[in-house]
Amino acid sequence: MIKITLPDGSVKSFEKDSTPMDVAKSISEGLARNVISASFNGTTVETSTKLTTDGSLVLYTWTNDEGKKAFWHSSAHVLAQAIEELYPKSKLTIGPAIDNGFYYDVDFGDKTITDKDFKTIENKMLEIARGKHEFAMRSATKAEALSLYKDNEYKTELIENLEDGTITFCDHSTFTDLCRGGHIPNTGIIKAVKILSVAGAYWRGDENKPQLTRVYGTSFPKQKELTEYLALLEEAKKRDHRKLGKELELFTFSQKVGQGLPLWLPKGAALRERLENFLKEAQKKAGYEMVVTPHIGQKELYVTSGHYAKYGEDSFQPITTPKEGEEFLLKPMNCPHHCEIYNSMQWSYKDLPKRFAEFGTVYRYEQSGELHGLTRVRGFTQDDAHIFCTPDQLDQEFKNVIDLVLYVFGSLGFENFTAQVSLRDPEKPEKYIGSLENWEKAEQAIINAAKDKNLNYVIETGEAAFYGPKLDFMVKDALGRQWQLGTIQVDYNLPERFELSYKGSDNETHRPVMIHRAPFGSMERFIAILLEHTGGNFPLWLMPNQVSILTLSEKYEKYGEKVLTLLENHEIRALVDNRSETIGKKIREAEMNKTPYMIIIGEQEEAENKISVRQHGGEDLGTISVDTFAEIVKTEINKTKRQF
């Protein structure tokens, strides 16, 4: 007999060679019908894997992320079989599960795959799935594996890098593939599939190697779920920040300026400025002091901080000067500069904490294939701040930053989020700098703060920054997609590297603790996510133009200007549209520009010294005075923009 420990802590005895499916059946028939994957002692296994020792077992269904991963990984195998049968001359390479689906990289030779081929591939996949073929793992020797793929140089390269005795294959139907495991019981569970797109992809991400065709797909256990997902994709296309940014005239890119370097247009620059002022106002109340640092620094600065070792090879190359041996770098982070600002003076424990804030632009040389609108750029502005405090102050300072982040999220409509405590990977100490003692203190400080603030948090091992653990805020947008927004990090290491100090109450010299924080993260990425979350319908307090005054004809232009002045006296942003266009066209254009309110002005409004108000989306608020309208606007702003 073997003892199996379940997630609730209960321990059950089973015959040796029992499977996860046997365990599921012992719990309930309903669970057995729905379980599609499992992990045993932390290792992903099949539901048919024989369990031979005592251990901990977790069963996964479609509702679990791990279950979805197994489902989509298995679907990638079905896609590969379909491609192999439809295109016998093709060479398969790798096909992992990804967020919301899977892909397979294929060398199709002289064949080009287009969207016209998608339906044929989908039909073949469904035909295979209906066969209810079981996924079965088996071991193979290196010689056997190389023999199987003697005509496939891609698989051969993968196998050459594997140790004999560690090579496994997965078989289903007439198909076999090199694979480490993690599958659903059989293909019949796959009820709906969709090929989404194809793209070019270099073999193993190396642009010096052959270019392959990456076939993206997704699959679901029910057709209804696929239909809902495709509707979500269509909505996401409408909300794409690149599309909205162009329509709303917020930002642009220029090949002459360079890839990944956004240009902010007047409306976008005004939007950024409002966001900056919003945070600056809150920071001032919280005791932050604004600083400004240059866009470059001597290479030695980033060698000291560790950023050169982290980003140097993959970033912009050093800038040389006429002076021999002198090198500068475009700054990859603001924190080394802030450390030097701290170091410019002598501090006592009575002076701390010091909170230095900056909207500082940093630069990273992202690969061109990874650039994506504002979410992945080469130059971006961080709402950076660094707090230098005593160890006794750390707990309260960290909690104060959490309060600031929650204020930002609340004022901008991000209500659905979880906090992620990102810790180091103890199995890969080479990824991090600093002593184990400092890491343990920093990690415990973050966990304690998350508990004390009653945050809904999860712990993720291996997601820490190279210099310290962090608290990341994972926000779900209006479409249910998850984004990392806002981060707080505890750092004992940079104070050591920069030899930061303060004089304590004991008159001895001590090291401060450093907190890194950025509620927005980067202005570029934050605005992109905010655009997609709101669909361009920003909170009223943030809108570039809050009101469009639409005149029925040129006769009412003067009254329109009078209304504009009255609104400006109430600090309401408005503009007058007195073009010789129909009122219908003016309304349509204001709707397209996401203008929250439209004021219609004609003979009756001028005679009564009032305005007719229409809300974005078509609701008519009737004819009212400017003062009444101003109160409506202020009330709405106060509802969304919270007090800090």
Short mmCIF file of N, CA and C in Angstrom, two decimals, residues 372-501:
data_model
loop_
_atom_site.label_atom_id
_atom_site.label_comp_id
_atom_site.label_asym_id
_atom_site.label_seq_id
_atom_site.Cartn_x
_atom_site.Cartn_y
_atom_site.Cartn_z
N HIS A 372 5.94 46.03 -28.97
CA HIS A 372 4.49 45.97 -29.18
C HIS A 372 3.86 47.25 -28.67
N GLY A 373 3.53 48.15 -29.57
CA GLY A 373 2.87 49.39 -29.19
C GLY A 373 3.55 50.07 -28.03
N LEU A 374 2.77 50.43 -27.00
CA LEU A 374 3.32 51.05 -25.81
C LEU A 374 3.66 50.04 -24.72
N THR A 375 3.25 48.78 -24.89
CA THR A 375 3.45 47.81 -23.82
C THR A 375 4.86 47.25 -23.81
N ARG A 376 5.57 47.33 -24.92
CA ARG A 376 6.98 46.87 -24.98
C ARG A 376 7.73 47.86 -25.85
N VAL A 377 8.48 48.74 -25.22
CA VAL A 377 9.18 49.81 -25.94
C VAL A 377 10.64 49.83 -25.51
N ARG A 378 11.42 50.69 -26.17
CA ARG A 378 12.85 50.78 -25.85
C ARG A 378 13.17 51.99 -24.96
N GLY A 379 12.26 52.93 -24.90
CA GLY A 379 12.42 54.08 -24.01
C GLY A 379 11.12 54.31 -23.29
N PHE A 380 11.12 54.30 -21.96
CA PHE A 380 9.87 54.46 -21.21
C PHE A 380 10.13 55.22 -19.92
N THR A 381 9.09 55.88 -19.43
CA THR A 381 9.20 56.72 -18.25
C THR A 381 8.56 56.02 -17.06
N GLN A 382 9.35 55.84 -16.00
CA GLN A 382 8.85 55.19 -14.79
C GLN A 382 8.44 56.25 -13.75
N ASP A 383 7.36 55.99 -13.08
CA ASP A 383 6.97 56.85 -11.95
C ASP A 383 7.71 56.34 -10.72
N ASP A 384 9.01 56.53 -10.77
CA ASP A 384 9.92 55.90 -9.83
C ASP A 384 10.03 56.66 -8.53
N ALA A 385 10.18 55.95 -7.44
CA ALA A 385 10.54 56.57 -6.17
C ALA A 385 11.33 55.57 -5.35
N HIS A 386 12.23 56.10 -4.54
CA HIS A 386 13.05 55.25 -3.67
C HIS A 386 13.02 55.83 -2.27
N ILE A 387 12.67 54.98 -1.33
CA ILE A 387 12.56 55.37 0.07
C ILE A 387 13.75 54.78 0.82
N PHE A 388 14.47 55.63 1.52
CA PHE A 388 15.61 55.19 2.33
C PHE A 388 15.19 55.33 3.80
N CYS A 389 15.15 54.21 4.50
CA CYS A 389 14.61 54.23 5.86
C CYS A 389 15.41 53.32 6.78
N THR A 390 15.14 53.43 8.07
CA THR A 390 15.75 52.54 9.04
C THR A 390 14.99 51.21 9.03
N PRO A 391 15.61 50.13 9.50
CA PRO A 391 14.89 48.85 9.55
C PRO A 391 13.60 48.95 10.35
N ASP A 392 13.58 49.75 11.41
CA ASP A 392 12.36 49.90 12.22
C ASP A 392 11.24 50.59 11.47
N GLN A 393 11.60 51.41 10.47
CA GLN A 393 10.59 52.16 9.71
C GLN A 393 10.05 51.36 8.52
N LEU A 394 10.75 50.26 8.18
CA LEU A 394 10.43 49.54 6.94
C LEU A 394 8.97 49.10 6.87
N ASP A 395 8.47 48.50 7.93
CA ASP A 395 7.11 47.96 7.90
C ASP A 395 6.07 49.04 7.58
N GLN A 396 6.14 50.17 8.29
CA GLN A 396 5.14 51.22 8.07
C GLN A 396 5.31 51.88 6.71
N GLU A 397 6.55 52.08 6.29
CA GLU A 397 6.78 52.69 4.97
C GLU A 397 6.24 51.81 3.85
N PHE A 398 6.45 50.50 3.98
CA PHE A 398 5.94 49.57 2.96
C PHE A 398 4.42 49.62 2.91
N LYS A 399 3.79 49.65 4.08
CA LYS A 399 2.32 49.71 4.12
C LYS A 399 1.81 51.03 3.54
N ASN A 400 2.55 52.12 3.78
CA ASN A 400 2.14 53.41 3.22
C ASN A 400 2.16 53.37 1.69
N VAL A 401 3.14 52.67 1.14
CA VAL A 401 3.21 52.56 -0.33
C VAL A 401 2.04 51.73 -0.85
N ILE A 402 1.68 50.68 -0.12
CA ILE A 402 0.51 49.88 -0.52
C ILE A 402 -0.72 50.78 -0.58
N ASP A 403 -0.89 51.64 0.41
CA ASP A 403 -2.03 52.56 0.41
C ASP A 403 -2.02 53.47 -0.82
N LEU A 404 -0.83 53.93 -1.21
CA LEU A 404 -0.71 54.80 -2.38
C LEU A 404 -1.10 54.05 -3.66
N VAL A 405 -0.65 52.82 -3.79
CA VAL A 405 -0.98 52.01 -4.97
C VAL A 405 -2.49 51.78 -5.04
N LEU A 406 -3.10 51.46 -3.91
CA LEU A 406 -4.54 51.21 -3.89
C LEU A 406 -5.32 52.47 -4.24
N TYR A 407 -4.81 53.62 -3.84
CA TYR A 407 -5.45 54.91 -4.19
C TYR A 407 -5.40 55.12 -5.70
N VAL A 408 -4.27 54.84 -6.31
CA VAL A 408 -4.13 54.98 -7.77
C VAL A 408 -5.10 54.06 -8.49
N PHE A 409 -5.13 52.78 -8.09
CA PHE A 409 -6.01 51.82 -8.74
C PHE A 409 -7.47 52.23 -8.60
N GLY A 410 -7.86 52.65 -7.39
CA GLY A 410 -9.24 53.02 -7.15
C GLY A 410 -9.69 54.21 -7.97
N SER A 411 -8.81 55.20 -8.15
CA SER A 411 -9.16 56.40 -8.90
C SER A 411 -9.22 56.16 -10.40
N LEU A 412 -8.61 55.05 -10.86
CA LEU A 412 -8.57 54.78 -12.30
C LEU A 412 -9.40 53.56 -12.70
N GLY A 413 -10.18 53.05 -11.76
CA GLY A 413 -11.15 52.00 -12.11
C GLY A 413 -10.60 50.60 -12.15
N PHE A 414 -9.44 50.36 -11.56
CA PHE A 414 -8.91 49.00 -11.48
C PHE A 414 -9.30 48.41 -10.13
N GLU A 415 -10.42 47.72 -10.10
CA GLU A 415 -10.95 47.21 -8.84
C GLU A 415 -10.65 45.73 -8.62
N ASN A 416 -10.35 45.01 -9.70
CA ASN A 416 -10.17 43.56 -9.62
C ASN A 416 -8.69 43.21 -9.72
N PHE A 417 -8.07 42.92 -8.59
CA PHE A 417 -6.65 42.62 -8.62
C PHE A 417 -6.27 41.69 -7.48
N THR A 418 -5.13 41.05 -7.64
CA THR A 418 -4.52 40.27 -6.57
C THR A 418 -3.09 40.77 -6.40
N ALA A 419 -2.54 40.56 -5.21
CA ALA A 419 -1.15 40.94 -4.95
C ALA A 419 -0.29 39.68 -5.07
N GLN A 420 0.85 39.82 -5.71
CA GLN A 420 1.76 38.70 -5.89
C GLN A 420 3.06 38.97 -5.14
N VAL A 421 3.36 38.15 -4.16
CA VAL A 421 4.63 38.25 -3.44
C VAL A 421 5.66 37.46 -4.24
N SER A 422 6.59 38.18 -4.86
CA SER A 422 7.56 37.56 -5.77
C SER A 422 8.88 37.32 -5.03
N LEU A 423 9.19 36.05 -4.82
CA LEU A 423 10.38 35.66 -4.07
C LEU A 423 11.46 35.11 -4.99
N ARG A 424 12.66 34.95 -4.45
CA ARG A 424 13.77 34.41 -5.24
C ARG A 424 13.57 32.91 -5.45
N ASP A 425 14.27 32.35 -6.41
CA ASP A 425 14.28 30.91 -6.65
C ASP A 425 15.47 30.33 -5.90
N PRO A 426 15.23 29.61 -4.80
CA PRO A 426 16.36 29.09 -4.01
C PRO A 426 17.24 28.11 -4.78
N GLU A 427 16.71 27.56 -5.89
CA GLU A 427 17.49 26.61 -6.69
C GLU A 427 18.45 27.31 -7.65
N LYS A 428 18.28 28.64 -7.81
CA LYS A 428 19.13 29.37 -8.77
C LYS A 428 19.72 30.62 -8.12
N PRO A 429 20.57 30.44 -7.13
CA PRO A 429 21.13 31.59 -6.40
C PRO A 429 21.96 32.51 -7.27
N GLU A 430 22.45 31.99 -8.39
CA GLU A 430 23.30 32.80 -9.27
C GLU A 430 22.53 33.93 -9.94
N LYS A 431 21.21 33.88 -9.93
CA LYS A 431 20.39 34.92 -10.56
C LYS A 431 20.32 36.20 -9.72
N TYR A 432 20.75 36.14 -8.44
CA TYR A 432 20.50 37.24 -7.52
C TYR A 432 21.79 37.75 -6.89
N ILE A 433 21.74 39.00 -6.40
CA ILE A 433 22.86 39.58 -5.69
C ILE A 433 22.48 39.75 -4.22
N GLY A 434 23.48 39.77 -3.35
CA GLY A 434 23.21 40.00 -1.94
C GLY A 434 23.24 38.74 -1.10
N SER A 435 23.27 38.93 0.22
CA SER A 435 23.38 37.81 1.15
C SER A 435 22.04 37.13 1.38
N LEU A 436 22.10 35.86 1.76
CA LEU A 436 20.89 35.09 2.06
C LEU A 436 20.15 35.72 3.23
N GLU A 437 20.90 36.22 4.23
CA GLU A 437 20.28 36.84 5.40
C GLU A 437 19.43 38.04 5.01
N ASN A 438 19.97 38.91 4.13
CA ASN A 438 19.22 40.08 3.69
C ASN A 438 18.00 39.70 2.88
N TRP A 439 18.13 38.67 2.04
CA TRP A 439 16.99 38.21 1.26
C TRP A 439 15.87 37.72 2.17
N GLU A 440 16.22 36.96 3.16
CA GLU A 440 15.21 36.41 4.06
C GLU A 440 14.49 37.52 4.83
N LYS A 441 15.23 38.54 5.26
CA LYS A 441 14.61 39.67 5.97
C LYS A 441 13.66 40.43 5.05
N ALA A 442 14.10 40.65 3.81
CA ALA A 442 13.29 41.41 2.86
C ALA A 442 12.02 40.66 2.50
N GLU A 443 12.15 39.35 2.26
CA GLU A 443 10.98 38.54 1.89
C GLU A 443 9.96 38.51 3.03
N GLN A 444 10.43 38.36 4.25
CA GLN A 444 9.51 38.30 5.38
C GLN A 444 8.80 39.63 5.60
N ALA A 445 9.52 40.75 5.35
CA ALA A 445 8.91 42.07 5.51
C ALA A 445 7.74 42.25 4.55
N ILE A 446 7.89 41.78 3.30
CA ILE A 446 6.81 41.91 2.31
C ILE A 446 5.61 41.04 2.68
N ILE A 447 5.88 39.81 3.08
CA ILE A 447 4.79 38.90 3.45
C ILE A 447 4.01 39.46 4.64
N ASN A 448 4.73 39.99 5.63
CA ASN A 448 4.06 40.56 6.81
C ASN A 448 3.17 41.75 6.43
N ALA A 449 3.69 42.63 5.55
CA ALA A 449 2.91 43.81 5.14
C ALA A 449 1.66 43.40 4.38
N ALA A 450 1.78 42.41 3.49
CA ALA A 450 0.62 41.94 2.71
C ALA A 450 -0.45 41.37 3.64
N LYS A 451 -0.01 40.64 4.67
CA LYS A 451 -0.96 40.08 5.64
C LYS A 451 -1.65 41.19 6.43
N ASP A 452 -0.83 42.14 6.93
CA ASP A 452 -1.38 43.20 7.77
C ASP A 452 -2.37 44.09 7.03
N LYS A 453 -2.17 44.28 5.72
CA LYS A 453 -3.07 45.11 4.92
C LYS A 453 -4.25 44.31 4.36
N ASN A 454 -4.33 43.03 4.76
CA ASN A 454 -5.44 42.15 4.32
C ASN A 454 -5.55 42.05 2.81
N LEU A 455 -4.40 42.02 2.15
CA LEU A 455 -4.40 41.88 0.69
C LEU A 455 -4.71 40.44 0.29
N ASN A 456 -5.40 40.28 -0.79
CA ASN A 456 -5.59 38.97 -1.40
C ASN A 456 -4.31 38.68 -2.18
N TYR A 457 -3.42 37.86 -1.59
CA TYR A 457 -2.11 37.69 -2.21
C TYR A 457 -1.76 36.23 -2.44
N VAL A 458 -0.87 36.03 -3.40
CA VAL A 458 -0.30 34.71 -3.69
C VAL A 458 1.22 34.84 -3.65
N ILE A 459 1.90 33.73 -3.42
CA ILE A 459 3.36 33.72 -3.39
C ILE A 459 3.87 33.04 -4.65
N GLU A 460 4.75 33.71 -5.38
CA GLU A 460 5.35 33.16 -6.60
C GLU A 460 6.86 33.09 -6.42
N THR A 461 7.39 31.88 -6.39
CA THR A 461 8.83 31.68 -6.25
C THR A 461 9.52 31.87 -7.60
N GLY A 462 10.65 32.57 -7.59
CA GLY A 462 11.44 32.77 -8.81
C GLY A 462 11.10 34.02 -9.58
N GLU A 463 10.16 34.86 -9.06
CA GLU A 463 9.74 36.05 -9.78
C GLU A 463 10.34 37.33 -9.20
N ALA A 464 11.26 37.22 -8.25
CA ALA A 464 11.86 38.41 -7.63
C ALA A 464 12.76 39.13 -8.63
N ALA A 465 13.01 40.43 -8.36
CA ALA A 465 14.02 41.17 -9.10
C ALA A 465 15.40 40.64 -8.67
N PHE A 466 16.42 40.92 -9.46
CA PHE A 466 17.72 40.33 -9.15
C PHE A 466 18.32 40.89 -7.87
N TYR A 467 17.84 42.05 -7.41
CA TYR A 467 18.40 42.66 -6.21
C TYR A 467 17.48 42.58 -5.00
N GLY A 468 16.25 42.05 -5.16
CA GLY A 468 15.38 41.96 -4.01
C GLY A 468 14.00 41.43 -4.34
N PRO A 469 13.26 40.94 -3.34
CA PRO A 469 11.88 40.48 -3.54
C PRO A 469 10.96 41.66 -3.77
N LYS A 470 9.74 41.38 -4.20
CA LYS A 470 8.83 42.48 -4.51
C LYS A 470 7.37 42.05 -4.32
N LEU A 471 6.54 43.06 -4.24
CA LEU A 471 5.09 42.87 -4.21
C LEU A 471 4.55 43.45 -5.50
N ASP A 472 4.07 42.58 -6.38
CA ASP A 472 3.50 43.01 -7.66
C ASP A 472 1.99 42.96 -7.58
N PHE A 473 1.34 43.91 -8.22
CA PHE A 473 -0.12 43.94 -8.24
C PHE A 473 -0.60 43.45 -9.61
N MET A 474 -1.31 42.32 -9.61
CA MET A 474 -1.80 41.70 -10.83
C MET A 474 -3.26 42.10 -11.03
N VAL A 475 -3.49 42.96 -12.02
CA VAL A 475 -4.80 43.58 -12.23
C VAL A 475 -5.53 42.91 -13.38
N LYS A 476 -6.82 42.65 -13.19
CA LYS A 476 -7.65 42.15 -14.29
C LYS A 476 -8.39 43.32 -14.92
N ASP A 477 -8.33 43.39 -16.26
CA ASP A 477 -9.00 44.49 -16.95
C ASP A 477 -10.45 44.12 -17.25
N ALA A 478 -11.13 44.99 -17.99
CA ALA A 478 -12.55 44.81 -18.27
C ALA A 478 -12.83 43.54 -19.07
N LEU A 479 -11.81 43.02 -19.76
CA LEU A 479 -11.98 41.80 -20.56
C LEU A 479 -11.50 40.56 -19.81
N GLY A 480 -11.13 40.74 -18.53
CA GLY A 480 -10.69 39.61 -17.74
C GLY A 480 -9.24 39.23 -17.93
N ARG A 481 -8.48 40.02 -18.69
CA ARG A 481 -7.06 39.73 -18.90
C ARG A 481 -6.25 40.25 -17.72
N GLN A 482 -5.21 39.54 -17.39
CA GLN A 482 -4.41 39.92 -16.22
C GLN A 482 -3.14 40.65 -16.65
N TRP A 483 -2.84 41.76 -15.96
CA TRP A 483 -1.65 42.56 -16.23
C TRP A 483 -0.93 42.82 -14.90
N GLN A 484 0.38 42.93 -14.99
CA GLN A 484 1.14 43.34 -13.81
C GLN A 484 1.22 44.86 -13.82
N LEU A 485 0.64 45.48 -12.80
CA LEU A 485 0.64 46.94 -12.69
C LEU A 485 1.03 47.32 -11.27
N GLY A 486 2.01 48.14 -11.12
CA GLY A 486 2.42 48.57 -9.80
C GLY A 486 3.32 47.56 -9.13
N THR A 487 4.43 48.02 -8.59
CA THR A 487 5.35 47.12 -7.92
C THR A 487 6.01 47.83 -6.75
N ILE A 488 6.27 47.09 -5.68
CA ILE A 488 6.97 47.60 -4.50
C ILE A 488 8.06 46.57 -4.17
N GLN A 489 9.28 47.04 -3.97
CA GLN A 489 10.40 46.12 -3.74
C GLN A 489 11.19 46.54 -2.51
N VAL A 490 11.62 45.56 -1.75
CA VAL A 490 12.48 45.80 -0.59
C VAL A 490 13.90 45.41 -0.96
N ASP A 491 14.87 46.29 -0.67
CA ASP A 491 16.23 46.09 -1.16
C ASP A 491 17.24 46.40 -0.06
N TYR A 492 17.93 45.37 0.40
CA TYR A 492 19.05 45.54 1.33
C TYR A 492 20.39 45.59 0.57
N ASN A 493 20.34 45.26 -0.74
CA ASN A 493 21.59 45.03 -1.48
C ASN A 493 22.21 46.30 -2.06
N LEU A 494 21.39 47.16 -2.70
CA LEU A 494 21.97 48.39 -3.26
C LEU A 494 22.56 49.29 -2.17
N PRO A 495 21.93 49.41 -0.99
CA PRO A 495 22.60 50.18 0.06
C PRO A 495 23.99 49.65 0.40
N GLU A 496 24.16 48.33 0.32
CA GLU A 496 25.49 47.75 0.54
C GLU A 496 26.43 48.12 -0.60
N ARG A 497 25.96 47.97 -1.83
CA ARG A 497 26.82 48.22 -3.00
C ARG A 497 27.25 49.67 -3.09
N PHE A 498 26.36 50.58 -2.71
CA PHE A 498 26.68 52.01 -2.79
C PHE A 498 27.18 52.57 -1.44
N GLU A 499 27.32 51.66 -0.47
CA GLU A 499 27.84 52.06 0.85
C GLU A 499 27.04 53.22 1.44
N LEU A 500 25.71 53.09 1.37
CA LEU A 500 24.84 54.11 1.96
C LEU A 500 24.86 53.97 3.48
N SER A 501 24.69 55.10 4.17
CA SER A 501 24.76 55.04 5.62
C SER A 501 23.96 56.16 6.27
#
